Short mmCIF file of C-alpha atoms in Angstrom, two decimals:
data_model
loop_
_atom_site.label_atom_id
_atom_site.label_comp_id
_atom_site.label_asym_id
_atom_site.label_seq_id
_atom_site.Cartn_x
_atom_site.Cartn_y
_atom_site.Cartn_z
CA UNK C 1 -21.31 -43.11 -60.45
CA UNK C 2 -20.58 -44.27 -56.93
CA UNK C 3 -20.31 -41.75 -54.11
CA UNK C 4 -18.65 -41.89 -50.70
CA UNK C 5 -19.19 -39.55 -47.71
CA UNK C 6 -16.73 -36.64 -47.50
CA UNK C 7 -18.00 -34.14 -44.90
CA UNK C 8 -20.97 -32.35 -43.37
CA UNK C 9 -22.55 -29.60 -45.41
CA UNK C 10 -21.49 -26.24 -43.95
CA UNK C 11 -25.08 -25.03 -44.50
CA UNK C 12 -26.77 -25.62 -41.13
CA UNK C 13 -30.50 -25.16 -40.56
CA UNK C 14 -31.41 -24.33 -36.97
CA UNK C 15 -34.92 -25.50 -36.12
CA UNK C 16 -37.23 -24.34 -33.34
CA UNK C 17 -40.63 -25.90 -32.76
CA UNK C 18 -43.21 -24.35 -30.43
CA UNK C 19 -46.50 -25.98 -29.31
CA UNK C 20 -48.68 -26.63 -32.36
CA UNK C 21 -45.72 -26.61 -34.79
CA UNK C 22 -45.17 -29.62 -37.06
CA UNK C 23 -43.59 -30.51 -40.40
CA UNK C 24 -45.76 -32.34 -42.94
CA UNK C 25 -44.59 -35.69 -44.39
CA UNK C 26 -41.92 -35.13 -47.03
CA UNK C 27 -38.63 -36.37 -48.45
CA UNK C 28 -35.53 -34.19 -48.26
CA UNK C 29 -33.95 -32.88 -51.44
CA UNK C 30 -30.34 -33.35 -52.46
CA UNK C 31 -27.91 -30.45 -52.06
CA UNK C 32 -25.19 -29.98 -54.71
CA UNK C 33 -22.15 -27.75 -54.17
CA UNK C 34 -21.94 -25.07 -56.92
CA UNK C 35 -19.11 -24.86 -59.47
CA UNK C 36 -17.23 -22.19 -57.47
CA UNK C 37 -17.13 -24.33 -54.28
CA UNK C 38 -13.84 -26.12 -53.41
CA UNK C 39 -15.74 -29.43 -53.58
CA UNK C 40 -17.81 -28.58 -56.65
CA UNK C 41 -20.37 -31.22 -57.66
CA UNK C 42 -20.29 -33.02 -54.30
CA UNK C 43 -23.87 -33.89 -53.42
CA UNK C 44 -25.93 -35.09 -50.50
CA UNK C 45 -27.89 -38.31 -50.19
CA UNK C 46 -28.39 -38.32 -46.40
CA UNK C 47 -29.76 -35.97 -43.76
CA UNK C 48 -28.24 -35.44 -40.33
CA UNK C 49 -30.38 -34.25 -37.42
CA UNK C 50 -28.70 -33.15 -34.19
CA UNK C 51 -31.19 -32.89 -31.33
CA UNK C 52 -30.33 -30.08 -28.91
CA UNK C 53 -32.76 -30.54 -26.04
CA UNK C 54 -35.33 -32.68 -24.23
CA UNK C 55 -38.21 -31.76 -21.91
CA UNK C 56 -40.93 -31.35 -24.51
CA UNK C 57 -43.93 -33.49 -25.40
CA UNK C 58 -44.67 -34.70 -28.93
CA UNK C 59 -42.60 -33.44 -31.83
CA UNK C 60 -41.08 -36.81 -32.68
CA UNK C 61 -39.46 -37.34 -36.07
CA UNK C 62 -41.53 -40.11 -37.66
CA UNK C 63 -40.45 -42.40 -40.49
CA UNK C 64 -42.72 -44.22 -42.92
CA UNK C 65 -42.15 -47.69 -44.43
CA UNK C 66 -43.74 -46.65 -47.72
CA UNK C 67 -44.12 -43.39 -49.59
CA UNK C 68 -47.51 -42.69 -48.05
CA UNK C 69 -48.58 -41.58 -44.59
CA UNK C 70 -50.28 -44.91 -43.80
CA UNK C 71 -46.97 -46.76 -43.50
CA UNK C 72 -45.74 -45.09 -40.28
CA UNK C 73 -43.35 -47.47 -38.57
CA UNK C 74 -40.89 -45.63 -36.39
CA UNK C 75 -40.77 -42.60 -34.09
CA UNK C 76 -37.41 -41.09 -33.19
CA UNK C 77 -37.57 -39.99 -29.55
CA UNK C 78 -34.32 -38.05 -29.20
CA UNK C 79 -32.06 -37.39 -26.26
CA UNK C 80 -30.03 -34.19 -25.98
CA UNK C 81 -26.98 -34.47 -28.23
CA UNK C 82 -28.23 -37.48 -30.17
CA UNK C 83 -27.73 -37.62 -33.91
CA UNK C 84 -30.10 -39.24 -36.40
CA UNK C 85 -28.95 -40.06 -39.95
CA UNK C 86 -31.29 -41.14 -42.73
CA UNK C 87 -31.48 -41.19 -46.51
CA UNK C 88 -33.15 -38.25 -48.23
CA UNK C 89 -35.56 -40.59 -50.01
CA UNK C 90 -37.15 -41.75 -46.74
CA UNK C 91 -40.59 -40.24 -46.15
CA UNK C 92 -40.65 -38.58 -42.72
CA UNK C 93 -42.36 -35.83 -40.74
CA UNK C 94 -42.07 -33.75 -37.61
CA UNK C 95 -45.06 -34.66 -35.44
CA UNK C 96 -47.00 -31.87 -33.73
CA UNK C 97 -45.22 -30.47 -30.70
CA UNK C 98 -47.69 -30.59 -27.78
CA UNK C 99 -45.77 -28.94 -24.94
CA UNK C 100 -42.42 -27.20 -24.43
CA UNK C 101 -39.96 -26.10 -27.09
CA UNK C 102 -37.84 -28.33 -29.35
CA UNK C 103 -34.48 -27.31 -30.86
CA UNK C 104 -32.56 -29.21 -33.54
CA UNK C 105 -29.96 -28.65 -36.24
CA UNK C 106 -30.35 -30.18 -39.68
CA UNK C 107 -27.67 -30.55 -42.34
CA UNK C 108 -26.56 -32.97 -45.05
CA UNK C 109 -23.85 -35.60 -45.38
CA UNK C 110 -21.94 -34.43 -48.46
CA UNK C 111 -20.59 -37.14 -50.74
CA UNK C 112 -17.97 -37.11 -53.46
CA UNK C 113 -17.49 -39.41 -56.44
CA UNK C 114 -15.64 -42.55 -55.45
CA UNK C 115 -12.05 -42.38 -56.76
CA UNK C 116 -10.86 -44.88 -59.33
CA UNK C 117 -7.38 -46.37 -59.36
CA UNK C 118 -5.55 -46.84 -62.67
CA UNK C 119 -3.63 -50.11 -62.51
CA UNK C 120 -1.82 -49.66 -65.82
CA UNK C 121 0.54 -46.72 -66.42
CA UNK C 122 -0.03 -44.43 -69.41
CA UNK C 123 3.47 -45.21 -70.69
CA UNK C 124 5.63 -48.31 -70.48
CA UNK C 125 9.31 -48.17 -69.51
CA UNK C 126 10.26 -48.07 -73.20
CA UNK C 127 8.09 -44.97 -73.80
CA UNK C 128 5.34 -46.79 -75.71
CA UNK C 129 1.73 -46.15 -74.69
CA UNK C 130 -0.50 -48.65 -72.99
CA UNK C 131 -3.86 -48.86 -74.78
CA UNK C 132 -5.45 -51.47 -72.50
CA UNK C 133 -5.80 -49.37 -69.33
CA UNK C 134 -8.16 -50.87 -66.75
CA UNK C 135 -9.64 -49.17 -63.71
CA UNK C 136 -11.00 -50.71 -60.56
CA UNK C 137 -12.64 -49.23 -57.47
CA UNK C 138 -10.10 -47.90 -54.96
CA UNK C 139 -11.42 -50.29 -52.30
CA UNK C 140 -10.32 -53.27 -54.40
CA UNK C 141 -6.71 -52.09 -54.17
CA UNK C 142 -6.58 -50.63 -50.65
CA UNK C 143 -7.67 -53.62 -48.60
CA UNK C 144 -6.86 -53.86 -44.91
CA UNK C 145 -3.93 -56.31 -44.66
CA UNK C 146 -5.00 -57.26 -41.13
CA UNK C 147 -8.54 -58.29 -42.04
CA UNK C 148 -9.58 -61.82 -42.85
CA UNK C 149 -12.09 -62.53 -45.57
CA UNK C 150 -15.53 -63.80 -44.58
CA UNK C 151 -15.79 -67.48 -45.32
CA UNK C 152 -18.91 -69.57 -45.27
CA UNK C 153 -18.74 -73.32 -44.84
#
């Protein structure tokens, strides 16, 4: 199944790091809305971090190129109000906070199954059924009429 983003998860996690606090390398887990939720079965594939302050030392969010701690390649050094999005399957950590206090909010980008468009009606004008129904992704039908296709020469 293909999924497309729908909304932010209403479950927010408020984070506070004090000097000496850190978060070991890990990958985030997927969140799935329960059956009694209005968007039942929507699931997350991406994490959203909202950084709420500056003025601290250390405490970067670090990403790894591989699924081990030796592949560290990128440190996110946030500014107040900045947002960082990344896939759950990316190994990352919260480096040790050395000085000050760090605040952040973490949530998920919730995704829903990509809708399919039925190009053939269930019944023809004469009332007979159509047994050769075909479906295509919605994006194949709802193209932007003002866009021009990419052409290579």
